[in-house]
Amino acid sequence: MGRKIDKVLVTGAAGGLGNALRGHMKDEYALLRLSDINEMRPADRGEEVVQCDLADRDAVVALCEGMDAIIHFGGFSHEADWDTIHSANILGAINLWEGARIQGVDRVVFASSNHAIGLYRRDMRLDHTTPPRPDGRYGLSKAFGEDLAALYAYKFGVRGFCVRIGSCFDQPVSARMLHTWQSRPDLARLVRAGLTAEYVFEIVYGVSDNMDSWWDNSRAYELGYAPQDSVEQWRAQIEGIVPTDPIDATFQGGPFAADEFVGEPKRVP
Ligand code: NAI
Ligand code: 15L
């Protein structure tokens, strides 16, 4: 039997997904400590709100004090220049896992991204054993986060649950999301699996029960994820919204893969 998870830190709590998880997880844990660099709604019952820059090591170590688990969703969520990615996602992740190690946190559920594997072709089926193939600086920072999680899991005993999230929005908006969409309630279901299952280090996919998913998510199912939503109800609305850029149309990362891509896609196996 693993440690009881009572006190949970959520980073990125002012963001779209962090704020949604705040709602889904309300009253499920003795304490939700919510953190972001930006302002958040005031704390409700069972909550604490702590504004903090992930790049500030001492502040992040203090933030992790007394926590059983961390849902690490804070960081820059799109492509950006190296300085931005380095500060929020690379240094931020290092500080977060150092804080977890120093404060004896049991586990970290990490918002990785499909952009860690964005330069695989759309006709390839990937699973939890597929190594990263980042489609940019942002995707690389997510692959780095996965490796950090593995280091701290295998070497220091901080369990790591890396969720390669597809496209998690209220509604899908393009044909690409027939493959990548995850509802926010399904994301909360997957995060709960990450907070309760027995494991050391895992990679899973943040995707609903979509008919045409690019990803074999059987490992997530073994660990307790049971999605209840599917993108199918929107198929007619979105299947015509297809990319005109051939690079976008070739790779799973779509527009992120096409951004700054040089040369012919056929040189990428
Ligand atoms: P978001 O951009 O709405 O939220 C990210 C939050 O992190 C923001 O509130 C931002 O203020 C905070 N943040 C940025 N830099 C920070 C810093 N230096 N210190 C502290 N906080 C900082 O993004 P969203 O959509 O909520 O995504 C959450 C996480 O999930 C991100 O890590 C993103 O990369 C990842 N993700 C999201 C996907 C989606 O479909 N929404 C898909 C794949 C991954
Ligand atoms: C991501 O990693 C982004 O954070 C999100 O805003 C979407 O662009 C998503 O990937 C996607 O690929 O749809």
mmCIF file of C-alpha atoms and ligand atoms in Angstrom:
data_model
loop_
_atom_site.group_PDB
_atom_site.id
_atom_site.type_symbol
_atom_site.label_atom_id
_atom_site.label_comp_id
_atom_site.label_asym_id
_atom_site.label_seq_id
_atom_site.Cartn_x
_atom_site.Cartn_y
_atom_site.Cartn_z
ATOM 1 C CA MET A 1 0.000 0.000 0.000
ATOM 2 C CA GLY A 2 1.334 3.413 -0.982
ATOM 3 C CA ARG A 3 1.270 6.604 1.028
ATOM 4 C CA LYS A 4 -2.109 8.303 1.551
ATOM 5 C CA ILE A 5 -2.408 11.381 -0.648
ATOM 6 C CA ASP A 6 -4.002 14.150 1.425
ATOM 7 C CA LYS A 7 -2.167 17.334 0.537
ATOM 8 C CA VAL A 8 -1.783 18.202 -3.124
ATOM 9 C CA LEU A 9 0.018 21.121 -4.783
ATOM 10 C CA VAL A 10 -1.292 22.283 -8.175
ATOM 11 C CA THR A 11 1.052 24.492 -10.238
ATOM 12 C CA GLY A 12 -0.327 26.481 -13.161
ATOM 13 C CA ALA A 13 -3.531 26.980 -11.152
ATOM 14 C CA ALA A 14 -4.403 30.278 -12.907
ATOM 15 C CA GLY A 15 -4.260 28.551 -16.312
ATOM 16 C CA GLY A 16 -7.011 26.846 -18.284
ATOM 17 C CA LEU A 17 -6.282 23.290 -17.125
ATOM 18 C CA GLY A 18 -5.035 24.096 -13.610
ATOM 19 C CA ASN A 19 -8.175 26.095 -12.915
ATOM 20 C CA ALA A 20 -10.360 23.313 -14.354
ATOM 21 C CA LEU A 21 -8.624 20.719 -12.145
ATOM 22 C CA ARG A 22 -9.146 23.015 -9.162
ATOM 23 C CA GLY A 23 -12.880 22.763 -9.810
ATOM 24 C CA HIS A 24 -12.900 19.000 -10.430
ATOM 25 C CA MET A 25 -10.791 18.201 -7.354
ATOM 26 C CA LYS A 26 -12.458 20.519 -4.898
ATOM 27 C CA ASP A 27 -13.086 18.740 -1.580
ATOM 28 C CA GLU A 28 -11.375 15.523 -2.781
ATOM 29 C CA TYR A 29 -8.229 16.159 -0.721
ATOM 30 C CA ALA A 30 -7.625 17.578 2.774
ATOM 31 C CA LEU A 31 -5.671 20.444 1.186
ATOM 32 C CA LEU A 32 -5.219 21.780 -2.342
ATOM 33 C CA ARG A 33 -2.347 24.274 -2.471
ATOM 34 C CA LEU A 34 -2.810 26.298 -5.662
ATOM 35 C CA SER A 35 0.095 28.158 -7.211
ATOM 36 C CA ASP A 36 0.858 30.268 -10.270
ATOM 37 C CA ILE A 37 2.983 33.253 -11.238
ATOM 38 C CA ASN A 38 -0.278 35.070 -12.007
ATOM 39 C CA GLU A 39 -3.060 36.024 -9.667
ATOM 40 C CA MET A 40 -5.647 33.354 -8.790
ATOM 41 C CA ARG A 41 -9.119 33.392 -7.278
ATOM 42 C CA PRO A 42 -8.974 33.692 -3.488
ATOM 43 C CA ALA A 43 -8.734 30.449 -1.511
ATOM 44 C CA ASP A 44 -11.941 28.630 -0.720
ATOM 45 C CA ARG A 45 -12.446 26.027 2.042
ATOM 46 C CA GLY A 46 -9.719 23.353 1.871
ATOM 47 C CA GLU A 47 -7.521 25.515 -0.372
ATOM 48 C CA GLU A 48 -4.400 27.662 -0.085
ATOM 49 C CA VAL A 49 -3.320 30.114 -2.780
ATOM 50 C CA VAL A 50 0.389 30.909 -3.141
ATOM 51 C CA GLN A 51 1.690 33.141 -5.949
ATOM 52 C CA CYS A 52 5.173 31.985 -6.999
ATOM 53 C CA ASP A 53 7.537 32.016 -9.989
ATOM 54 C CA LEU A 54 8.686 28.489 -10.809
ATOM 55 C CA ALA A 55 12.090 29.943 -11.716
ATOM 56 C CA ASP A 56 12.610 31.037 -8.083
ATOM 57 C CA ARG A 57 14.260 27.995 -6.503
ATOM 58 C CA ASP A 58 13.885 28.919 -2.830
ATOM 59 C CA ALA A 59 10.234 29.866 -3.276
ATOM 60 C CA VAL A 60 9.493 26.587 -5.077
ATOM 61 C CA VAL A 61 11.225 24.487 -2.409
ATOM 62 C CA ALA A 62 9.096 26.269 0.221
ATOM 63 C CA LEU A 63 5.991 25.743 -1.941
ATOM 64 C CA CYS A 64 6.493 21.944 -1.846
ATOM 65 C CA GLU A 65 6.717 21.742 1.952
ATOM 66 C CA GLY A 66 4.235 19.332 3.526
ATOM 67 C CA MET A 67 2.829 18.092 0.200
ATOM 68 C CA ASP A 68 2.065 14.427 -0.557
ATOM 69 C CA ALA A 69 1.720 14.971 -4.309
ATOM 70 C CA ILE A 70 2.199 17.641 -6.947
ATOM 71 C CA ILE A 71 0.147 18.199 -10.103
ATOM 72 C CA HIS A 72 2.719 20.127 -12.139
ATOM 73 C CA PHE A 73 0.815 22.045 -14.825
ATOM 74 C CA GLY A 74 2.634 25.398 -14.557
ATOM 75 C CA GLY A 75 4.876 26.634 -17.355
ATOM 76 C CA PHE A 76 4.795 28.205 -20.797
ATOM 77 C CA SER A 77 2.214 26.279 -22.810
ATOM 78 C CA HIS A 78 3.202 27.167 -26.411
ATOM 79 C CA GLU A 79 6.289 27.579 -28.559
ATOM 80 C CA ALA A 80 8.524 30.468 -27.464
ATOM 81 C CA ASP A 81 12.117 31.712 -27.532
ATOM 82 C CA TRP A 82 14.807 29.827 -25.605
ATOM 83 C CA ASP A 83 14.873 32.288 -22.665
ATOM 84 C CA THR A 84 11.146 31.916 -22.011
ATOM 85 C CA ILE A 85 11.214 28.119 -22.326
ATOM 86 C CA HIS A 86 14.378 27.868 -20.255
ATOM 87 C CA SER A 87 13.035 29.927 -17.371
ATOM 88 C CA ALA A 88 9.452 28.632 -17.083
ATOM 89 C CA ASN A 89 9.783 25.035 -18.299
ATOM 90 C CA ILE A 90 13.404 23.901 -17.846
ATOM 91 C CA LEU A 91 14.504 25.785 -14.734
ATOM 92 C CA GLY A 92 10.931 25.656 -13.438
ATOM 93 C CA ALA A 93 10.871 21.852 -13.770
ATOM 94 C CA ILE A 94 14.294 21.445 -12.155
ATOM 95 C CA ASN A 95 13.187 23.568 -9.187
ATOM 96 C CA LEU A 96 9.908 21.672 -8.914
ATOM 97 C CA TRP A 97 11.515 18.213 -8.790
ATOM 98 C CA GLU A 98 14.245 19.472 -6.450
ATOM 99 C CA GLY A 99 11.504 20.818 -4.179
ATOM 100 C CA ALA A 100 9.726 17.456 -4.349
ATOM 101 C CA ARG A 101 12.921 15.580 -3.454
ATOM 102 C CA ILE A 102 13.929 17.910 -0.612
ATOM 103 C CA GLN A 103 10.444 17.956 0.920
ATOM 104 C CA GLY A 104 9.852 14.183 0.567
ATOM 105 C CA VAL A 105 6.877 14.472 -1.810
ATOM 106 C CA ASP A 106 5.555 11.024 -2.848
ATOM 107 C CA ARG A 107 4.725 11.735 -6.508
ATOM 108 C CA VAL A 108 4.528 14.271 -9.328
ATOM 109 C CA VAL A 109 1.844 14.180 -12.027
ATOM 110 C CA PHE A 110 3.375 16.146 -14.899
ATOM 111 C CA ALA A 111 1.649 17.905 -17.804
ATOM 112 C CA SER A 112 3.865 16.735 -20.642
ATOM 113 C CA SER A 113 2.569 17.301 -24.165
ATOM 114 C CA ASN A 114 1.978 15.626 -27.504
ATOM 115 C CA HIS A 115 4.630 18.083 -28.748
ATOM 116 C CA ALA A 116 7.256 15.919 -27.031
ATOM 117 C CA ILE A 117 6.437 13.409 -29.800
ATOM 118 C CA GLY A 118 5.241 15.881 -32.449
ATOM 119 C CA LEU A 119 7.623 14.868 -35.236
ATOM 120 C CA TYR A 120 6.205 11.360 -35.535
ATOM 121 C CA ARG A 121 4.045 10.956 -38.614
ATOM 122 C CA ARG A 122 0.286 10.968 -38.368
ATOM 123 C CA ASP A 123 0.092 7.366 -39.670
ATOM 124 C CA MET A 124 2.250 6.011 -36.821
ATOM 125 C CA ARG A 125 0.705 4.496 -33.694
ATOM 126 C CA LEU A 126 2.615 5.376 -30.530
ATOM 127 C CA ASP A 127 2.461 4.005 -26.992
ATOM 128 C CA HIS A 128 4.007 4.486 -23.551
ATOM 129 C CA THR A 129 7.350 3.095 -24.741
ATOM 130 C CA THR A 130 7.737 5.565 -27.636
ATOM 131 C CA PRO A 131 10.782 7.816 -27.124
ATOM 132 C CA PRO A 132 10.399 11.587 -27.539
ATOM 133 C CA ARG A 133 10.729 13.266 -30.916
ATOM 134 C CA PRO A 134 10.079 16.936 -29.995
ATOM 135 C CA ASP A 135 8.686 19.315 -32.582
ATOM 136 C CA GLY A 136 10.246 22.488 -31.129
ATOM 137 C CA ARG A 137 11.755 24.140 -28.072
ATOM 138 C CA TYR A 138 8.469 23.798 -26.147
ATOM 139 C CA GLY A 139 8.212 20.073 -27.032
ATOM 140 C CA LEU A 140 11.834 19.585 -26.031
ATOM 141 C CA SER A 141 11.131 21.134 -22.615
ATOM 142 C CA LYS A 142 8.364 18.542 -22.131
ATOM 143 C CA ALA A 143 10.711 15.707 -23.129
ATOM 144 C CA PHE A 144 13.210 17.141 -20.620
ATOM 145 C CA GLY A 145 10.479 17.119 -17.955
ATOM 146 C CA GLU A 146 9.806 13.432 -18.683
ATOM 147 C CA ASP A 147 13.519 12.631 -18.282
ATOM 148 C CA LEU A 148 13.666 14.642 -15.055
ATOM 149 C CA ALA A 149 10.691 12.676 -13.778
ATOM 150 C CA ALA A 150 12.508 9.406 -14.598
ATOM 151 C CA LEU A 151 15.705 10.547 -12.848
ATOM 152 C CA TYR A 152 13.882 11.591 -9.685
ATOM 153 C CA ALA A 153 11.705 8.443 -9.718
ATOM 154 C CA TYR A 154 14.427 5.858 -10.215
ATOM 155 C CA LYS A 155 17.178 7.626 -8.278
ATOM 156 C CA PHE A 156 15.364 9.490 -5.486
ATOM 157 C CA GLY A 157 12.028 7.657 -5.143
ATOM 158 C CA VAL A 158 9.742 10.532 -6.255
ATOM 159 C CA ARG A 159 7.146 8.699 -8.381
ATOM 160 C CA GLY A 160 6.590 10.284 -11.786
ATOM 161 C CA PHE A 161 3.415 10.156 -13.907
ATOM 162 C CA CYS A 162 3.940 11.985 -17.209
ATOM 163 C CA VAL A 163 0.808 12.777 -19.185
ATOM 164 C CA ARG A 164 1.432 13.513 -22.862
ATOM 165 C CA ILE A 165 -1.680 15.673 -23.155
ATOM 166 C CA GLY A 166 -3.189 15.925 -26.637
ATOM 167 C CA SER A 167 -5.627 18.845 -26.986
ATOM 168 C CA CYS A 168 -7.546 19.481 -23.780
ATOM 169 C CA PHE A 169 -10.225 22.087 -24.363
ATOM 170 C CA ASP A 170 -13.958 22.355 -23.711
ATOM 171 C CA GLN A 171 -14.608 21.536 -27.369
ATOM 172 C CA PRO A 172 -12.442 20.323 -30.273
ATOM 173 C CA VAL A 173 -11.866 22.914 -33.015
ATOM 174 C CA SER A 174 -10.098 21.094 -35.897
ATOM 175 C CA ALA A 175 -9.851 17.718 -37.653
ATOM 176 C CA ARG A 176 -6.527 17.106 -35.895
ATOM 177 C CA MET A 177 -8.426 16.941 -32.625
ATOM 178 C CA LEU A 178 -10.318 13.851 -33.862
ATOM 179 C CA HIS A 179 -7.040 12.180 -32.857
ATOM 180 C CA THR A 180 -5.855 14.323 -29.943
ATOM 181 C CA TRP A 181 -8.851 15.728 -28.025
ATOM 182 C CA GLN A 182 -9.348 15.128 -24.329
ATOM 183 C CA SER A 183 -12.270 16.478 -22.327
ATOM 184 C CA ARG A 184 -11.445 18.249 -19.095
ATOM 185 C CA PRO A 185 -13.415 15.711 -17.001
ATOM 186 C CA ASP A 186 -11.356 12.924 -18.630
ATOM 187 C CA LEU A 187 -8.162 14.828 -17.821
ATOM 188 C CA ALA A 188 -9.285 14.966 -14.178
ATOM 189 C CA ARG A 189 -9.947 11.176 -14.306
ATOM 190 C CA LEU A 190 -6.441 10.570 -15.624
ATOM 191 C CA VAL A 191 -4.829 12.862 -13.022
ATOM 192 C CA ARG A 192 -6.743 10.992 -10.280
ATOM 193 C CA ALA A 193 -5.282 7.721 -11.618
ATOM 194 C CA GLY A 194 -1.860 9.341 -11.374
ATOM 195 C CA LEU A 195 -2.559 10.271 -7.765
ATOM 196 C CA THR A 196 -3.762 6.812 -6.709
ATOM 197 C CA ALA A 197 -2.110 4.062 -8.795
ATOM 198 C CA GLU A 198 0.972 2.104 -7.761
ATOM 199 C CA TYR A 199 3.936 2.796 -10.048
ATOM 200 C CA VAL A 200 7.435 4.226 -10.080
ATOM 201 C CA PHE A 201 7.607 6.049 -13.424
ATOM 202 C CA GLU A 202 5.027 6.108 -16.205
ATOM 203 C CA ILE A 203 4.253 7.809 -19.499
ATOM 204 C CA VAL A 204 0.595 7.930 -20.543
ATOM 205 C CA TYR A 205 -1.471 9.880 -23.056
ATOM 206 C CA GLY A 206 -3.954 12.603 -22.189
ATOM 207 C CA VAL A 207 -6.678 11.706 -24.655
ATOM 208 C CA SER A 208 -10.372 10.772 -24.447
ATOM 209 C CA ASP A 209 -11.855 7.550 -25.839
ATOM 210 C CA ASN A 210 -11.512 8.710 -29.468
ATOM 211 C CA MET A 211 -12.123 6.272 -32.325
ATOM 212 C CA ASP A 212 -9.134 7.535 -34.342
ATOM 213 C CA SER A 213 -6.584 8.181 -31.605
ATOM 214 C CA TRP A 214 -2.936 8.049 -32.712
ATOM 215 C CA TRP A 215 -1.990 6.619 -29.334
ATOM 216 C CA ASP A 216 -2.315 3.200 -27.752
ATOM 217 C CA ASN A 217 -3.160 4.258 -24.204
ATOM 218 C CA SER A 218 -3.487 0.757 -22.736
ATOM 219 C CA ARG A 219 -0.902 1.497 -20.036
ATOM 220 C CA ALA A 220 -3.098 4.339 -18.718
ATOM 221 C CA TYR A 221 -6.090 1.960 -18.657
ATOM 222 C CA GLU A 222 -4.037 -0.615 -16.676
ATOM 223 C CA LEU A 223 -3.294 2.137 -14.155
ATOM 224 C CA GLY A 224 -6.992 2.919 -13.674
ATOM 225 C CA TYR A 225 -7.863 5.540 -16.316
ATOM 226 C CA ALA A 226 -11.391 5.044 -17.651
ATOM 227 C CA PRO A 227 -12.291 7.883 -20.045
ATOM 228 C CA GLN A 228 -15.984 8.601 -20.389
ATOM 229 C CA ASP A 229 -15.918 11.076 -23.257
ATOM 230 C CA SER A 230 -15.174 10.903 -26.967
ATOM 231 C CA VAL A 231 -14.669 13.453 -29.735
ATOM 232 C CA GLU A 232 -17.125 11.632 -32.019
ATOM 233 C CA GLN A 233 -20.118 13.872 -31.276
ATOM 234 C CA TRP A 234 -18.236 16.776 -32.938
ATOM 235 C CA ARG A 235 -16.970 14.825 -35.978
ATOM 236 C CA ALA A 236 -19.273 16.426 -38.541
ATOM 237 C CA GLN A 237 -18.429 19.919 -37.264
ATOM 238 C CA ILE A 238 -14.631 19.556 -37.384
ATOM 239 C CA GLU A 239 -13.635 16.921 -39.949
ATOM 240 C CA GLY A 240 -13.487 19.524 -42.722
ATOM 241 C CA ILE A 241 -11.125 21.799 -40.790
ATOM 242 C CA VAL A 242 -7.902 20.364 -42.206
ATOM 243 C CA PRO A 243 -4.435 21.920 -42.552
ATOM 244 C CA THR A 244 -3.282 23.433 -45.833
ATOM 245 C CA ASP A 245 0.398 23.266 -44.851
ATOM 246 C CA PRO A 246 1.903 19.895 -45.923
ATOM 247 C CA ILE A 247 4.242 19.728 -42.893
ATOM 248 C CA ASP A 248 1.326 20.349 -40.538
ATOM 249 C CA ALA A 249 -0.638 17.618 -42.369
ATOM 250 C CA THR A 250 2.267 15.128 -42.133
ATOM 251 C CA PHE A 251 3.211 15.213 -38.462
ATOM 252 C CA GLN A 252 1.291 14.615 -35.228
ATOM 253 C CA GLY A 253 2.443 17.959 -33.829
ATOM 254 C CA GLY A 254 0.528 19.750 -36.610
ATOM 255 C CA PRO A 255 1.178 23.520 -36.604
ATOM 256 C CA PHE A 256 3.892 23.229 -33.940
ATOM 257 C CA ALA A 257 5.778 20.802 -36.226
ATOM 258 C CA ALA A 258 5.338 23.081 -39.248
ATOM 259 C CA ASP A 259 6.573 26.171 -37.394
ATOM 260 C CA GLU A 260 10.219 26.846 -38.464
ATOM 261 C CA PHE A 261 10.468 23.421 -40.205
ATOM 262 C CA VAL A 262 13.201 23.414 -42.876
ATOM 263 C CA GLY A 263 13.179 21.194 -45.995
ATOM 264 C CA GLU A 264 11.162 18.208 -47.112
ATOM 265 C CA PRO A 265 9.086 16.173 -44.633
ATOM 266 C CA LYS A 266 10.179 12.970 -46.406
ATOM 267 C CA ARG A 267 13.645 13.169 -44.806
ATOM 268 C CA VAL A 268 11.972 12.459 -41.436
ATOM 269 C CA PRO A 269 11.285 8.683 -41.183
HETATM 270 P P1 NAI B 1 -2.030 27.853 -19.600
HETATM 271 O O1 NAI B 1 -1.020 28.656 -20.338
HETATM 272 O O2 NAI B 1 -3.452 28.316 -19.577
HETATM 273 O O3 NAI B 1 -1.555 27.637 -18.090
HETATM 274 C C1 NAI B 1 -0.205 27.564 -17.701
HETATM 275 C C2 NAI B 1 -0.055 28.339 -16.422
HETATM 276 O O4 NAI B 1 1.313 28.300 -16.004
HETATM 277 C C3 NAI B 1 -0.441 29.829 -16.569
HETATM 278 O O5 NAI B 1 -1.448 30.192 -15.640
HETATM 279 C C4 NAI B 1 0.854 30.561 -16.321
HETATM 280 O O6 NAI B 1 0.695 31.798 -15.629
HETATM 281 C C5 NAI B 1 1.639 29.565 -15.471
HETATM 282 N N1 NAI B 1 3.075 29.840 -15.562
HETATM 283 C C6 NAI B 1 3.792 30.132 -16.680
HETATM 284 N N2 NAI B 1 5.062 30.417 -16.342
HETATM 285 C C7 NAI B 1 5.150 30.286 -14.999
HETATM 286 C C8 NAI B 1 6.200 30.467 -14.070
HETATM 287 N N3 NAI B 1 7.435 30.839 -14.447
HETATM 288 N N4 NAI B 1 5.933 30.263 -12.765
HETATM 289 C C9 NAI B 1 4.702 29.891 -12.348
HETATM 290 N N5 NAI B 1 3.661 29.721 -13.183
HETATM 291 C C10 NAI B 1 3.886 29.921 -14.497
HETATM 292 O O7 NAI B 1 -1.940 26.375 -20.205
HETATM 293 P P2 NAI B 1 -2.961 25.168 -20.033
HETATM 294 O O8 NAI B 1 -3.650 24.955 -21.316
HETATM 295 O O9 NAI B 1 -3.718 25.295 -18.789
HETATM 296 O O10 NAI B 1 -1.917 23.961 -19.877
HETATM 297 C C11 NAI B 1 -1.471 23.526 -18.611
HETATM 298 C C12 NAI B 1 -0.249 22.636 -18.792
HETATM 299 O O11 NAI B 1 -0.591 21.554 -19.637
HETATM 300 C C13 NAI B 1 0.927 23.347 -19.442
HETATM 301 O O12 NAI B 1 2.112 22.886 -18.851
HETATM 302 C C14 NAI B 1 0.842 22.920 -20.890
HETATM 303 O O13 NAI B 1 2.126 22.909 -21.487
HETATM 304 C C15 NAI B 1 0.295 21.509 -20.749
HETATM 305 N N6 NAI B 1 -0.459 21.063 -21.926
HETATM 306 C C16 NAI B 1 -1.681 21.611 -22.222
HETATM 307 C C17 NAI B 1 -2.399 21.153 -23.316
HETATM 308 C C18 NAI B 1 -3.772 21.627 -23.631
HETATM 309 O O14 NAI B 1 -4.379 21.084 -24.562
HETATM 310 N N7 NAI B 1 -4.307 22.623 -22.931
HETATM 311 C C19 NAI B 1 -1.840 20.123 -24.210
HETATM 312 C C20 NAI B 1 -0.541 19.633 -23.801
HETATM 313 C C21 NAI B 1 0.102 20.084 -22.694
HETATM 314 C C1 15L B 2 -0.148 21.917 -26.297
HETATM 315 O O1 15L B 2 0.857 21.429 -25.780
HETATM 316 C C2 15L B 2 -0.613 23.277 -25.953
HETATM 317 O O2 15L B 2 -0.317 23.629 -24.617
HETATM 318 C C3 15L B 2 -2.096 23.458 -26.225
HETATM 319 O O3 15L B 2 -2.422 24.842 -26.145
HETATM 320 C C4 15L B 2 -2.471 22.905 -27.601
HETATM 321 O O4 15L B 2 -1.801 23.615 -28.608
HETATM 322 C C5 15L B 2 -2.097 21.433 -27.650
HETATM 323 O O5 15L B 2 -0.749 21.230 -27.318
HETATM 324 C C6 15L B 2 -2.384 20.809 -29.018
HETATM 325 O O6 15L B 2 -1.459 20.217 -29.603
HETATM 326 O O7 15L B 2 -3.539 20.867 -29.458
#
